Short mmCIF file of C-alpha atoms and ligand atoms in Angstrom, two decimals:
data_model
loop_
_atom_site.label_atom_id
_atom_site.label_comp_id
_atom_site.label_asym_id
_atom_site.label_seq_id
_atom_site.Cartn_x
_atom_site.Cartn_y
_atom_site.Cartn_z
CA MET A 167 -14.20 -17.65 -3.92
CA THR A 168 -10.92 -16.28 -5.25
CA GLU A 169 -8.62 -13.70 -3.73
CA LEU A 170 -8.65 -10.41 -5.61
CA MET A 171 -7.41 -8.27 -2.73
CA ASN A 172 -4.11 -7.48 -4.44
CA GLY A 173 -5.68 -7.11 -7.87
CA PHE A 174 -4.08 -10.40 -8.88
CA LYS A 175 -4.69 -14.10 -8.43
CA THR A 176 -1.45 -15.97 -7.80
CA LEU A 177 -2.98 -19.10 -9.29
CA HIS A 178 -6.48 -20.36 -9.97
CA TRP A 179 -8.32 -23.12 -11.74
CA VAL A 180 -10.22 -22.29 -14.90
CA GLY A 181 -13.26 -24.43 -15.80
CA GLY A 182 -14.43 -27.84 -14.59
CA VAL A 183 -12.82 -31.28 -14.40
CA ASP A 184 -11.46 -30.79 -17.93
CA GLY A 185 -10.19 -27.29 -17.06
CA HIS A 186 -6.68 -26.00 -16.46
CA LEU A 187 -4.50 -24.14 -13.96
CA ARG A 188 -3.64 -20.50 -14.62
CA LEU A 189 -0.77 -18.97 -12.68
CA ILE A 190 1.34 -15.84 -12.63
CA ASP A 191 4.81 -16.50 -14.01
CA GLN A 192 6.76 -15.03 -11.08
CA THR A 193 10.08 -15.32 -12.91
CA ARG A 194 8.92 -12.42 -15.12
CA LEU A 195 8.01 -10.01 -12.32
CA PRO A 196 8.34 -7.12 -11.88
CA ALA A 197 9.21 -6.40 -15.52
CA GLU A 198 6.17 -8.16 -16.92
CA PHE A 199 2.86 -9.44 -15.50
CA LEU A 200 2.33 -12.66 -17.41
CA GLU A 201 -0.09 -15.48 -16.66
CA ILE A 202 0.52 -18.94 -18.06
CA ASP A 203 -1.97 -21.77 -18.54
CA CYS A 204 -0.87 -25.20 -17.33
CA ARG A 205 -2.81 -27.85 -19.27
CA ASP A 206 -0.77 -30.88 -18.23
CA VAL A 207 1.12 -32.04 -15.18
CA ALA A 208 4.54 -31.60 -16.81
CA THR A 209 3.89 -27.87 -17.17
CA VAL A 210 2.99 -27.65 -13.47
CA TRP A 211 6.14 -29.60 -12.52
CA GLU A 212 8.29 -27.24 -14.58
CA ALA A 213 6.54 -24.17 -13.15
CA ILE A 214 7.29 -25.34 -9.60
CA LYS A 215 10.87 -26.35 -10.47
CA VAL A 216 11.89 -23.05 -12.04
CA LEU A 217 9.91 -20.92 -9.51
CA ARG A 218 7.21 -19.60 -11.84
CA VAL A 219 5.02 -20.57 -8.89
CA ARG A 220 6.86 -20.60 -5.59
CA GLY A 221 6.63 -20.27 -1.83
CA ALA A 222 5.44 -23.14 0.32
CA PRO A 223 1.63 -22.69 0.35
CA ALA A 224 1.42 -21.86 -3.38
CA ILE A 225 3.55 -24.89 -4.25
CA GLY A 226 1.03 -27.02 -2.33
CA LEU A 227 -1.89 -25.44 -4.17
CA ALA A 228 -0.22 -25.93 -7.55
CA ALA A 229 0.49 -29.57 -6.68
CA ALA A 230 -3.15 -30.21 -5.69
CA TYR A 231 -4.35 -28.83 -9.02
CA GLY A 232 -1.48 -30.62 -10.79
CA VAL A 233 -2.94 -33.92 -9.59
CA CYS A 234 -6.27 -32.96 -11.21
CA LEU A 235 -4.50 -32.20 -14.49
CA GLY A 236 -2.54 -35.45 -14.38
CA LEU A 237 -5.74 -37.49 -14.02
CA GLN A 238 -7.53 -35.92 -16.97
CA THR A 239 -6.13 -38.61 -19.28
CA VAL A 240 -7.61 -41.51 -17.25
CA LEU A 241 -11.17 -40.39 -16.56
CA GLY A 242 -12.55 -43.31 -18.57
CA ALA A 243 -9.98 -45.84 -17.33
CA ASP A 244 -10.52 -48.74 -14.93
CA GLN A 245 -9.67 -48.51 -11.21
CA ALA A 246 -6.22 -50.03 -11.53
CA ASP A 247 -5.13 -47.66 -14.28
CA PHE A 248 -6.67 -44.67 -12.53
CA PHE A 249 -4.95 -45.34 -9.20
CA GLY A 250 -1.73 -46.30 -11.00
CA ARG A 251 -1.76 -42.95 -12.74
CA LEU A 252 -2.54 -41.15 -9.47
CA LYS A 253 0.57 -42.63 -7.87
CA GLU A 254 2.66 -41.80 -10.93
CA VAL A 255 1.47 -38.17 -10.92
CA ALA A 256 1.93 -37.72 -7.16
CA ASP A 257 5.45 -39.23 -7.26
CA TYR A 258 6.34 -37.06 -10.23
CA LEU A 259 5.17 -33.82 -8.60
CA ALA A 260 6.89 -34.79 -5.34
CA GLY A 261 10.19 -34.72 -7.23
CA SER A 262 9.87 -31.08 -8.25
CA ARG A 263 11.29 -29.46 -5.08
CA PRO A 264 12.33 -31.05 -1.76
CA THR A 265 12.13 -28.49 1.05
CA ALA A 266 8.63 -26.98 1.24
CA VAL A 267 6.60 -29.62 3.05
CA ASN A 268 3.30 -28.15 1.80
CA LEU A 269 4.02 -29.89 -1.50
CA PHE A 270 4.01 -33.34 0.15
CA TRP A 271 1.16 -32.37 2.47
CA ALA A 272 -1.05 -31.47 -0.52
CA LEU A 273 -0.13 -34.61 -2.46
CA ASP A 274 -0.88 -36.77 0.60
CA ARG A 275 -4.21 -35.06 1.09
CA MET A 276 -5.23 -35.59 -2.55
CA THR A 277 -4.12 -39.24 -2.46
CA ARG A 278 -6.03 -39.89 0.78
CA LYS A 279 -9.16 -38.32 -0.71
CA ALA A 280 -8.92 -40.57 -3.78
CA GLU A 281 -8.31 -43.65 -1.59
CA SER A 282 -11.42 -42.85 0.44
CA LEU A 283 -13.43 -43.13 -2.80
CA ARG A 284 -11.79 -46.29 -4.16
CA GLY A 285 -14.40 -48.35 -6.03
CA ARG A 286 -16.28 -45.29 -7.34
CA PRO A 287 -16.10 -44.46 -11.08
CA PRO A 288 -12.82 -42.62 -11.93
CA ALA A 289 -14.69 -39.62 -13.36
CA GLU A 290 -16.51 -39.27 -10.05
CA ILE A 291 -13.26 -39.52 -8.07
CA ALA A 292 -11.67 -36.93 -10.36
CA ALA A 293 -14.57 -34.54 -9.71
CA ALA A 294 -14.17 -35.07 -5.97
CA LEU A 295 -10.43 -34.39 -6.27
CA LEU A 296 -11.07 -31.09 -8.02
CA ALA A 297 -13.46 -30.18 -5.21
CA GLU A 298 -10.72 -31.15 -2.73
CA ALA A 299 -8.19 -28.90 -4.48
CA HIS A 300 -10.73 -26.06 -4.35
CA ALA A 301 -11.18 -26.78 -0.63
CA VAL A 302 -7.41 -26.53 -0.07
CA TYR A 303 -7.51 -23.20 -1.90
CA GLU A 304 -10.39 -21.88 0.20
CA GLU A 305 -8.70 -23.04 3.42
CA ASP A 306 -5.54 -21.25 2.29
CA ARG A 307 -7.54 -18.04 1.89
CA GLN A 308 -8.94 -18.30 5.40
CA MET A 309 -5.56 -19.36 6.80
CA CYS A 310 -3.93 -16.20 5.43
CA ARG A 311 -6.57 -14.01 7.06
CA ALA A 312 -6.14 -15.75 10.42
CA ILE A 313 -2.35 -15.47 10.28
CA GLY A 314 -2.81 -11.82 9.35
CA ARG A 315 -4.96 -11.21 12.44
CA HIS A 316 -2.58 -12.99 14.83
CA GLY A 317 0.51 -11.45 13.24
CA ALA A 318 -0.81 -7.89 13.09
CA ALA A 319 -1.25 -7.88 16.86
CA LEU A 320 2.54 -8.26 17.18
CA LEU A 321 3.26 -5.15 15.11
CA GLN A 322 2.98 -1.62 16.45
CA ASP A 323 2.13 1.60 14.64
CA GLY A 324 5.24 3.33 13.32
CA GLN A 325 7.48 0.26 13.33
CA GLY A 326 10.06 -0.74 10.75
CA VAL A 327 9.60 -4.38 9.74
CA LEU A 328 12.26 -6.35 7.95
CA THR A 329 11.38 -9.35 5.82
CA HIS A 330 13.42 -11.80 3.79
CA CYS A 331 12.45 -13.43 0.49
CA ASN A 332 8.75 -13.19 -0.36
CA ALA A 333 6.02 -14.52 1.90
CA GLY A 334 3.20 -12.39 0.56
CA GLY A 335 0.19 -12.76 -1.68
CA LEU A 336 2.36 -14.36 -4.34
CA VAL A 337 3.05 -17.44 -2.17
CA THR A 338 -0.62 -18.11 -1.35
CA SER A 339 -4.06 -17.75 -2.86
CA GLY A 340 -3.55 -14.01 -2.54
CA TYR A 341 -2.96 -12.50 0.91
CA GLY A 342 0.24 -14.09 2.16
CA THR A 343 1.63 -15.26 5.47
CA ALA A 344 4.39 -12.97 6.78
CA LEU A 345 3.09 -10.08 4.69
CA ALA A 346 -0.49 -10.87 5.75
CA ALA A 347 0.54 -9.57 9.18
CA VAL A 348 1.72 -6.33 7.55
CA TYR A 349 -1.42 -6.03 5.38
CA THR A 350 -3.77 -6.62 8.30
CA ALA A 351 -1.88 -4.16 10.48
CA ALA A 352 -2.07 -1.57 7.70
CA GLU A 353 -5.80 -2.21 7.22
CA SER A 354 -6.30 -1.46 10.92
CA GLY A 355 -4.56 1.90 10.49
CA LYS A 356 -1.04 1.06 11.66
CA LYS A 357 1.65 2.72 9.60
CA LEU A 358 4.57 0.38 8.98
CA HIS A 359 7.71 0.69 6.92
CA VAL A 360 8.94 -2.57 5.41
CA TYR A 361 12.59 -3.26 4.65
CA ALA A 362 12.74 -5.97 2.00
CA ASP A 363 16.00 -7.92 1.78
CA GLU A 364 16.69 -8.32 -1.92
CA THR A 365 17.30 -12.06 -1.31
CA ARG A 366 20.13 -13.31 -3.46
CA PRO A 367 20.42 -15.18 -5.73
CA LEU A 368 16.94 -15.00 -7.25
CA LEU A 369 15.89 -11.67 -5.74
CA GLN A 370 12.43 -12.65 -4.50
CA GLY A 371 12.57 -9.71 -2.07
CA ALA A 372 13.56 -7.04 -4.56
CA ARG A 373 11.41 -8.36 -7.39
CA LEU A 374 8.33 -9.76 -5.66
CA THR A 375 7.98 -8.42 -2.10
CA ALA A 376 8.66 -4.86 -3.27
CA TRP A 377 6.24 -5.31 -6.19
CA GLU A 378 3.30 -6.49 -4.13
CA LEU A 379 3.89 -4.06 -1.24
CA GLN A 380 4.00 -1.16 -3.67
CA ARG A 381 0.73 -2.32 -5.25
CA ARG A 382 -0.93 -2.26 -1.86
CA GLY A 383 0.45 1.14 -0.96
CA ILE A 384 2.73 -0.07 1.87
CA ASP A 385 5.97 1.89 2.37
CA VAL A 386 8.81 -0.38 1.29
CA THR A 387 12.56 0.03 0.97
CA VAL A 388 14.69 -2.60 -0.74
CA ILE A 389 18.07 -3.34 0.82
CA CYS A 390 20.85 -5.67 -0.28
CA ASP A 391 21.08 -8.71 1.97
CA ASN A 392 24.39 -7.55 3.42
CA MET A 393 22.85 -4.27 4.62
CA ALA A 394 20.51 -5.78 7.20
CA ALA A 395 22.96 -5.46 10.10
CA GLN A 396 23.58 -1.79 9.42
CA VAL A 397 19.88 -1.06 9.00
CA MET A 398 19.21 -2.72 12.36
CA ARG A 399 22.05 -0.87 14.05
CA GLU A 400 20.60 2.39 12.76
CA GLY A 401 17.41 1.56 14.67
CA ARG A 402 15.23 1.35 11.59
CA VAL A 403 13.81 -2.11 12.33
CA GLN A 404 11.67 -3.08 15.34
CA ALA A 405 10.48 -6.48 14.12
CA VAL A 406 11.44 -9.17 11.61
CA VAL A 407 8.73 -11.30 9.99
CA VAL A 408 9.49 -14.13 7.60
CA GLY A 409 7.70 -17.16 6.16
CA ALA A 410 8.69 -20.81 6.36
CA ASP A 411 9.09 -23.80 4.07
CA ARG A 412 9.16 -26.48 6.76
CA ILE A 413 9.01 -26.33 10.55
CA ALA A 414 10.19 -29.29 12.64
CA ALA A 415 8.43 -30.49 15.81
CA ASN A 416 10.68 -28.36 18.02
CA GLY A 417 10.13 -25.18 15.99
CA ASP A 418 13.39 -25.20 13.99
CA THR A 419 12.43 -23.47 10.75
CA ALA A 420 13.66 -23.85 7.19
CA ASN A 421 13.16 -20.78 5.05
CA LYS A 422 14.92 -19.04 2.18
CA ILE A 423 18.72 -19.05 2.41
CA GLY A 424 19.81 -16.05 4.46
CA THR A 425 16.96 -16.28 6.97
CA TYR A 426 19.23 -17.84 9.60
CA GLY A 427 21.66 -14.94 9.26
CA VAL A 428 18.84 -12.43 9.66
CA ALA A 429 17.69 -14.27 12.81
CA LEU A 430 21.21 -14.04 14.27
CA LEU A 431 21.33 -10.34 13.49
CA ALA A 432 17.91 -9.78 15.04
CA SER A 433 19.04 -11.61 18.18
CA ALA A 434 22.21 -9.51 18.40
CA HIS A 435 20.15 -6.32 18.13
CA ARG A 436 17.39 -7.59 20.47
CA ILE A 437 14.77 -7.31 17.75
CA PRO A 438 11.89 -9.83 17.85
CA PHE A 439 12.08 -12.41 15.07
CA TYR A 440 8.71 -13.83 13.99
CA VAL A 441 7.93 -16.71 11.64
CA ALA A 442 4.47 -16.80 10.02
CA ALA A 443 3.30 -20.09 8.52
CA PRO A 444 0.20 -22.29 8.24
CA SER A 445 -0.16 -25.59 10.10
CA SER A 446 0.47 -27.38 6.77
CA THR A 447 4.09 -26.13 6.93
CA PHE A 448 4.82 -28.08 10.13
CA ASP A 449 6.50 -31.45 9.73
CA CYS A 450 6.23 -33.04 13.16
CA SER A 451 7.72 -36.28 11.82
CA LEU A 452 11.05 -34.45 12.17
CA ALA A 453 12.24 -33.97 15.76
CA ASP A 454 14.36 -30.97 14.82
CA GLY A 455 15.65 -29.08 11.82
CA THR A 456 18.72 -31.19 11.14
CA ALA A 457 16.78 -33.63 8.96
CA ILE A 458 15.02 -31.02 6.85
CA PRO A 459 16.13 -31.60 3.25
CA ILE A 460 17.81 -28.52 1.83
CA GLU A 461 17.35 -28.01 -1.88
CA GLN A 462 20.53 -27.49 -3.86
CA ARG A 463 19.92 -25.44 -6.96
CA ASN A 464 21.75 -24.85 -10.19
CA PRO A 465 25.05 -22.97 -9.74
CA ASN A 466 24.11 -20.71 -12.64
CA GLU A 467 21.57 -19.00 -10.38
CA VAL A 468 24.58 -17.60 -8.51
CA THR A 469 26.87 -16.92 -11.46
CA ASP A 470 24.24 -15.61 -13.88
CA GLY A 471 21.16 -15.13 -11.73
CA LEU A 472 18.66 -12.73 -13.14
CA ALA A 473 21.11 -9.87 -13.46
CA GLY A 474 23.60 -11.13 -16.02
CA ARG A 475 26.94 -12.85 -15.47
CA VAL A 476 28.53 -11.88 -12.14
CA ALA A 477 31.24 -14.55 -11.67
CA PRO A 478 33.96 -16.03 -13.90
CA GLU A 479 33.30 -19.11 -16.03
CA GLY A 480 34.19 -22.39 -14.33
CA VAL A 481 34.25 -21.06 -10.76
CA ALA A 482 32.99 -23.39 -8.02
CA VAL A 483 29.62 -22.38 -6.59
CA TYR A 484 27.64 -23.55 -3.55
CA ASN A 485 23.93 -22.77 -3.86
CA PRO A 486 21.71 -24.08 -1.04
CA ALA A 487 18.26 -22.57 -1.51
CA PHE A 488 17.25 -22.72 2.16
CA ASP A 489 18.71 -22.67 5.66
CA VAL A 490 17.39 -23.66 9.07
CA THR A 491 16.89 -21.14 11.85
CA PRO A 492 17.03 -22.79 15.28
CA ALA A 493 13.95 -22.40 17.43
CA SER A 494 16.06 -20.62 20.06
CA LEU A 495 16.34 -17.59 17.73
CA ILE A 496 12.61 -17.40 16.98
CA THR A 497 10.56 -15.14 19.25
CA ALA A 498 7.23 -16.59 18.10
CA ILE A 499 5.67 -18.62 15.30
CA VAL A 500 2.39 -17.23 14.03
CA CYS A 501 0.08 -19.92 12.71
CA GLU A 502 -3.60 -19.75 11.72
CA ARG A 503 -4.38 -21.62 14.95
CA GLY A 504 -2.61 -19.14 17.21
CA VAL A 505 0.76 -17.82 18.29
CA ILE A 506 3.44 -20.24 19.49
CA ARG A 507 5.46 -18.38 22.10
CA PRO A 508 7.95 -19.20 23.44
CA VAL A 509 8.85 -21.66 20.71
CA SER A 510 9.21 -25.14 22.17
CA ARG A 511 8.25 -28.69 21.26
CA GLU A 512 5.42 -28.57 23.80
CA ALA A 513 4.07 -25.22 22.60
CA VAL A 514 4.19 -26.36 18.95
CA ALA A 515 2.24 -29.51 19.82
CA ALA A 516 -0.29 -27.59 21.90
CA VAL A 517 -1.10 -24.99 19.22
CA LEU A 518 -1.24 -27.56 16.41
CA ALA A 519 -3.65 -29.67 18.48
CA GLY A 520 -5.89 -26.67 19.17
O1 MRU B 697 12.56 -20.62 -3.33
P1 MRU B 697 11.26 -19.96 -2.98
O2 MRU B 697 11.08 -18.62 -3.61
O3 MRU B 697 10.08 -20.89 -3.21
O4 MRU B 697 11.36 -19.72 -1.42
C1 MRU B 697 10.24 -19.20 -0.75
C2 MRU B 697 10.49 -18.93 0.67
O5 MRU B 697 11.52 -19.23 1.22
C3 MRU B 697 9.35 -18.35 1.44
O6 MRU B 697 9.81 -17.50 2.44
C4 MRU B 697 8.59 -19.52 2.09
O7 MRU B 697 8.16 -20.44 1.13
C5 MRU B 697 7.48 -19.06 2.90
S1 MRU B 697 6.13 -18.56 1.94
C6 MRU B 697 4.83 -18.48 3.00
#
């Protein structure tokens, strides 16, 4: 079953084992709604790399289907060649982006599924892998709904809600994580007003969050990133809700660059700061956030971005794509399995085990 709630499908598989992956090219939004067909693994890798498909859960979904595409050339091969190709494809996709752990989670899951069928004909394993990718997709759909239910309970009618980057339908099968809380609250009759940080340098907030909120009829106001403090001081925001790319065992959370600053501002203004993310975004192999790999992206995203040249030629640029918000600044983490509050190593472990 696919998610049509927003009137769009972020990504979906078309056809059977010999089919292909269709996804919205998010680099073109909001100017143009364009879907592209990925018929080989290199096209999926490029789509993840340049953010045509983006956001932790959607990257995981794209990677799962990318594995299926990568194996289409070895359906008639012997076991050794099939499993050799599987490793090659998984390693290749793992090199697309480093921070969102859902990518590695999905690749691990696909590899484990294939390993469990070792000895079966490759075409049969490939069919089982496509079914596994569909299962990940269906679980993502249900996960979004559960996060929406848990998250909506934290939001009150009439509140202003600030969000950073885009953690909506466009980062999942269709309903989102942080924005799922807003959508579910709105469906239950709560009236919310969302402040969307524009999210420099690639403007996921202005381009994507504003686009999908508008489509769903949610009140949304775009602000420049450097306006958040003033907007909070003016009393316009009663809650902050953001997504996550990787959460360490103690709750430290990597998300889009700028999230840490928003968390500090929320703390200073005594505004609750919520993170919404599925269990597949937790990386409990990391004790805390210091070891989370932070993607460094091309300096031209800062100098040229999507808005034309804004800095002189040759100037030095630092462009980390993510930052880590310490658990101490997070009021609660909303996961499909429940709400982690207060955020501690013990509470993370308890909710993930539940
Ligand atoms: O670089 P992006 O656009 O992939 O970054 C996305 C984010 O930081 C999202 O907030 C995060 O992946 C959470 S999405 C549920």
